[in-house]
Amino acid sequence: MGIQGSVPRNNYLNKEESFMYDREKSFPMEDTCNEARIEFTENGGLVNLVSRRCLITKLSRSGAIITMTTKFQLPRNFYLDIVSARLPMIGCLTQRVYTNDIVEARFLRLLSDKDLQRIFVYSTHRNHQGRTLDIYS
């Protein structure tokens, strides 16, 4: 047997797929107020694309805190469209759904600094009132 017999072979495969997000560097959340929309597929005989309005209250390069009514079954994977900043189809993974209509989500890819600044320019939060969009970069 030797060393191979004492090491479990399927240890890594039993982990949840969010394991990589737990080890990933977390970026600080910043307050914001952007209207957005989540889109996901709902399977009720036919595959339907469902869209729900939401509000982004906190944002970082790797995730967001979203406020919305959660009176429906929110899927684990969904797309986030930030309409005002013209950022469509950001892939998201649901981390937690709280009882007070708050959803914690992680992005499947990191947002670039340019996209993050664009979101903050179109934010209605008082901390972002003086921001302008740099069209030359």
PDB file of C-alpha atoms in Angstrom:
ATOM      1  CA  MET A   1       0.000   0.000   0.000  1.00  0.00           C
ATOM      2  CA  GLY A   2       2.568   2.567   1.069  1.00  0.00           C
ATOM      3  CA  ILE A   3       1.654   6.240   0.910  1.00  0.00           C
ATOM      4  CA  GLN A   4      -1.138   5.868  -1.658  1.00  0.00           C
ATOM      5  CA  GLY A   5      -3.268   3.749   0.658  1.00  0.00           C
ATOM      6  CA  SER A   6      -3.274   6.344   3.462  1.00  0.00           C
ATOM      7  CA  VAL A   7      -4.232   9.377   1.318  1.00  0.00           C
ATOM      8  CA  PRO A   8      -7.889   9.581   0.348  1.00  0.00           C
ATOM      9  CA  ARG A   9      -8.079   9.848  -3.436  1.00  0.00           C
ATOM     10  CA  ASN A  10     -11.444  11.564  -3.699  1.00  0.00           C
ATOM     11  CA  ASN A  11     -10.910  14.213  -1.024  1.00  0.00           C
ATOM     12  CA  TYR A  12     -10.725  17.087  -3.500  1.00  0.00           C
ATOM     13  CA  LEU A  13     -13.656  15.846  -5.571  1.00  0.00           C
ATOM     14  CA  ASN A  14     -16.000  15.874  -2.554  1.00  0.00           C
ATOM     15  CA  LYS A  15     -15.494  19.601  -1.977  1.00  0.00           C
ATOM     16  CA  GLU A  16     -18.138  22.054  -3.111  1.00  0.00           C
ATOM     17  CA  GLU A  17     -17.421  23.986  -6.254  1.00  0.00           C
ATOM     18  CA  SER A  18     -17.398  27.193  -4.212  1.00  0.00           C
ATOM     19  CA  PHE A  19     -14.185  25.985  -2.551  1.00  0.00           C
ATOM     20  CA  MET A  20     -12.134  28.011  -5.035  1.00  0.00           C
ATOM     21  CA  TYR A  21     -14.035  31.147  -4.060  1.00  0.00           C
ATOM     22  CA  ASP A  22     -13.240  30.620  -0.387  1.00  0.00           C
ATOM     23  CA  ARG A  23      -9.508  30.592  -1.080  1.00  0.00           C
ATOM     24  CA  GLU A  24      -9.640  33.481  -3.527  1.00  0.00           C
ATOM     25  CA  LYS A  25      -8.470  36.926  -2.457  1.00  0.00           C
ATOM     26  CA  SER A  26     -11.471  38.928  -1.345  1.00  0.00           C
ATOM     27  CA  PHE A  27     -11.802  42.521  -2.431  1.00  0.00           C
ATOM     28  CA  PRO A  28     -13.323  45.170  -0.146  1.00  0.00           C
ATOM     29  CA  MET A  29     -16.987  45.946  -0.703  1.00  0.00           C
ATOM     30  CA  GLU A  30     -17.908  49.536  -1.483  1.00  0.00           C
ATOM     31  CA  ASP A  31     -21.344  51.075  -0.974  1.00  0.00           C
ATOM     32  CA  THR A  32     -23.255  51.784  -4.154  1.00  0.00           C
ATOM     33  CA  CYS A  33     -26.829  52.091  -5.359  1.00  0.00           C
ATOM     34  CA  ASN A  34     -27.399  50.765  -8.871  1.00  0.00           C
ATOM     35  CA  GLU A  35     -30.540  49.346 -10.376  1.00  0.00           C
ATOM     36  CA  ALA A  36     -29.949  46.029 -12.055  1.00  0.00           C
ATOM     37  CA  ARG A  37     -31.702  42.952 -13.325  1.00  0.00           C
ATOM     38  CA  ILE A  38     -31.022  39.261 -12.750  1.00  0.00           C
ATOM     39  CA  GLU A  39     -31.784  36.726 -15.440  1.00  0.00           C
ATOM     40  CA  PHE A  40     -31.990  32.974 -15.018  1.00  0.00           C
ATOM     41  CA  THR A  41     -33.623  29.984 -16.632  1.00  0.00           C
ATOM     42  CA  GLU A  42     -36.636  28.390 -15.062  1.00  0.00           C
ATOM     43  CA  ASN A  43     -37.530  24.867 -16.028  1.00  0.00           C
ATOM     44  CA  GLY A  44     -41.257  24.269 -15.919  1.00  0.00           C
ATOM     45  CA  GLY A  45     -41.719  21.861 -18.792  1.00  0.00           C
ATOM     46  CA  LEU A  46     -40.153  24.408 -21.120  1.00  0.00           C
ATOM     47  CA  VAL A  47     -37.018  26.374 -20.399  1.00  0.00           C
ATOM     48  CA  ASN A  48     -38.074  29.960 -19.712  1.00  0.00           C
ATOM     49  CA  LEU A  49     -35.758  32.921 -19.297  1.00  0.00           C
ATOM     50  CA  VAL A  50     -36.934  34.811 -16.207  1.00  0.00           C
ATOM     51  CA  SER A  51     -35.928  38.373 -15.406  1.00  0.00           C
ATOM     52  CA  ARG A  52     -36.271  40.101 -11.998  1.00  0.00           C
ATOM     53  CA  ARG A  53     -35.429  43.643 -10.991  1.00  0.00           C
ATOM     54  CA  CYS A  54     -32.995  44.203  -8.137  1.00  0.00           C
ATOM     55  CA  LEU A  55     -30.800  46.829  -6.490  1.00  0.00           C
ATOM     56  CA  ILE A  56     -27.050  46.510  -5.942  1.00  0.00           C
ATOM     57  CA  THR A  57     -26.177  47.944  -2.515  1.00  0.00           C
ATOM     58  CA  LYS A  58     -22.523  46.858  -2.183  1.00  0.00           C
ATOM     59  CA  LEU A  59     -20.023  45.969  -4.866  1.00  0.00           C
ATOM     60  CA  SER A  60     -16.462  44.745  -5.220  1.00  0.00           C
ATOM     61  CA  ARG A  61     -14.423  43.334  -8.083  1.00  0.00           C
ATOM     62  CA  SER A  62     -15.365  39.787  -7.087  1.00  0.00           C
ATOM     63  CA  GLY A  63     -18.932  40.050  -5.789  1.00  0.00           C
ATOM     64  CA  ALA A  64     -22.025  42.030  -4.907  1.00  0.00           C
ATOM     65  CA  ILE A  65     -24.727  42.380  -2.290  1.00  0.00           C
ATOM     66  CA  ILE A  66     -28.109  42.537  -4.015  1.00  0.00           C
ATOM     67  CA  THR A  67     -31.455  43.573  -2.535  1.00  0.00           C
ATOM     68  CA  MET A  68     -34.551  42.035  -4.083  1.00  0.00           C
ATOM     69  CA  THR A  69     -37.706  40.211  -3.152  1.00  0.00           C
ATOM     70  CA  THR A  70     -36.793  36.574  -2.709  1.00  0.00           C
ATOM     71  CA  LYS A  71     -40.307  35.162  -2.697  1.00  0.00           C
ATOM     72  CA  PHE A  72     -39.265  32.762  -5.451  1.00  0.00           C
ATOM     73  CA  GLN A  73     -36.686  30.016  -5.744  1.00  0.00           C
ATOM     74  CA  LEU A  74     -33.450  31.782  -6.681  1.00  0.00           C
ATOM     75  CA  PRO A  75     -31.145  29.476  -8.650  1.00  0.00           C
ATOM     76  CA  ARG A  76     -27.503  28.917  -7.770  1.00  0.00           C
ATOM     77  CA  ASN A  77     -26.295  30.428 -11.090  1.00  0.00           C
ATOM     78  CA  PHE A  78     -27.699  33.545 -12.716  1.00  0.00           C
ATOM     79  CA  TYR A  79     -26.728  36.514 -14.868  1.00  0.00           C
ATOM     80  CA  LEU A  80     -26.573  40.074 -13.582  1.00  0.00           C
ATOM     81  CA  ASP A  81     -27.305  42.924 -15.990  1.00  0.00           C
ATOM     82  CA  ILE A  82     -26.380  46.414 -14.812  1.00  0.00           C
ATOM     83  CA  VAL A  83     -28.498  48.326 -17.278  1.00  0.00           C
ATOM     84  CA  SER A  84     -27.486  51.898 -16.432  1.00  0.00           C
ATOM     85  CA  ALA A  85     -23.770  51.130 -16.805  1.00  0.00           C
ATOM     86  CA  ARG A  86     -24.403  49.001 -19.920  1.00  0.00           C
ATOM     87  CA  LEU A  87     -22.766  45.893 -18.475  1.00  0.00           C
ATOM     88  CA  PRO A  88     -24.764  42.875 -19.658  1.00  0.00           C
ATOM     89  CA  MET A  89     -24.596  39.234 -18.632  1.00  0.00           C
ATOM     90  CA  ILE A  90     -22.175  39.086 -15.706  1.00  0.00           C
ATOM     91  CA  GLY A  91     -22.168  35.473 -14.553  1.00  0.00           C
ATOM     92  CA  CYS A  92     -22.902  35.089 -10.826  1.00  0.00           C
ATOM     93  CA  LEU A  93     -22.972  32.351  -8.225  1.00  0.00           C
ATOM     94  CA  THR A  94     -25.346  32.651  -5.260  1.00  0.00           C
ATOM     95  CA  GLN A  95     -23.419  32.486  -1.986  1.00  0.00           C
ATOM     96  CA  ARG A  96     -26.176  33.195   0.563  1.00  0.00           C
ATOM     97  CA  VAL A  97     -29.814  34.254   0.575  1.00  0.00           C
ATOM     98  CA  TYR A  98     -30.824  36.086   3.751  1.00  0.00           C
ATOM     99  CA  THR A  99     -34.374  36.309   5.088  1.00  0.00           C
ATOM    100  CA  ASN A 100     -34.455  40.115   4.802  1.00  0.00           C
ATOM    101  CA  ASP A 101     -34.387  40.000   0.968  1.00  0.00           C
ATOM    102  CA  ILE A 102     -30.605  40.306   0.651  1.00  0.00           C
ATOM    103  CA  VAL A 103     -28.614  38.074  -1.688  1.00  0.00           C
ATOM    104  CA  GLU A 104     -24.848  37.687  -1.526  1.00  0.00           C
ATOM    105  CA  ALA A 105     -23.391  36.757  -4.915  1.00  0.00           C
ATOM    106  CA  ARG A 106     -19.917  36.116  -6.328  1.00  0.00           C
ATOM    107  CA  PHE A 107     -18.957  36.919  -9.897  1.00  0.00           C
ATOM    108  CA  LEU A 108     -17.599  34.151 -12.086  1.00  0.00           C
ATOM    109  CA  ARG A 109     -14.927  36.551 -13.351  1.00  0.00           C
ATOM    110  CA  LEU A 110     -13.363  39.597 -11.752  1.00  0.00           C
ATOM    111  CA  LEU A 111     -14.649  42.971 -12.876  1.00  0.00           C
ATOM    112  CA  SER A 112     -12.060  45.204 -14.481  1.00  0.00           C
ATOM    113  CA  ASP A 113     -11.261  48.605 -12.992  1.00  0.00           C
ATOM    114  CA  LYS A 114     -12.872  50.248 -16.018  1.00  0.00           C
ATOM    115  CA  ASP A 115     -16.147  48.356 -15.476  1.00  0.00           C
ATOM    116  CA  LEU A 116     -16.086  49.097 -11.755  1.00  0.00           C
ATOM    117  CA  GLN A 117     -15.590  52.826 -12.366  1.00  0.00           C
ATOM    118  CA  ARG A 118     -18.378  52.815 -14.950  1.00  0.00           C
ATOM    119  CA  ILE A 119     -20.761  51.276 -12.392  1.00  0.00           C
ATOM    120  CA  PHE A 120     -19.805  53.861  -9.765  1.00  0.00           C
ATOM    121  CA  VAL A 121     -20.321  56.752 -12.220  1.00  0.00           C
ATOM    122  CA  TYR A 122     -23.922  55.661 -12.778  1.00  0.00           C
ATOM    123  CA  SER A 123     -24.527  55.013  -9.075  1.00  0.00           C
ATOM    124  CA  THR A 124     -27.074  57.131  -7.202  1.00  0.00           C
ATOM    125  CA  HIS A 125     -25.182  56.723  -3.910  1.00  0.00           C
ATOM    126  CA  ARG A 126     -23.960  59.962  -2.336  1.00  0.00           C
ATOM    127  CA  ASN A 127     -20.349  58.726  -2.175  1.00  0.00           C
ATOM    128  CA  HIS A 128     -20.188  58.577  -5.976  1.00  0.00           C
ATOM    129  CA  GLN A 129     -21.788  61.916  -6.894  1.00  0.00           C
ATOM    130  CA  GLY A 130     -18.579  63.583  -8.069  1.00  0.00           C
ATOM    131  CA  ARG A 131     -17.306  60.738 -10.262  1.00  0.00           C
ATOM    132  CA  THR A 132     -17.014  61.234 -13.996  1.00  0.00           C
ATOM    133  CA  LEU A 133     -16.486  58.802 -16.831  1.00  0.00           C
ATOM    134  CA  ASP A 134     -13.088  58.947 -18.540  1.00  0.00           C
ATOM    135  CA  ILE A 135     -13.872  58.436 -22.222  1.00  0.00           C
ATOM    136  CA  TYR A 136     -10.238  58.490 -23.356  1.00  0.00           C
ATOM    137  CA  SER A 137      -9.038  55.375 -21.539  1.00  0.00           C
TER     138      SER A 137
END
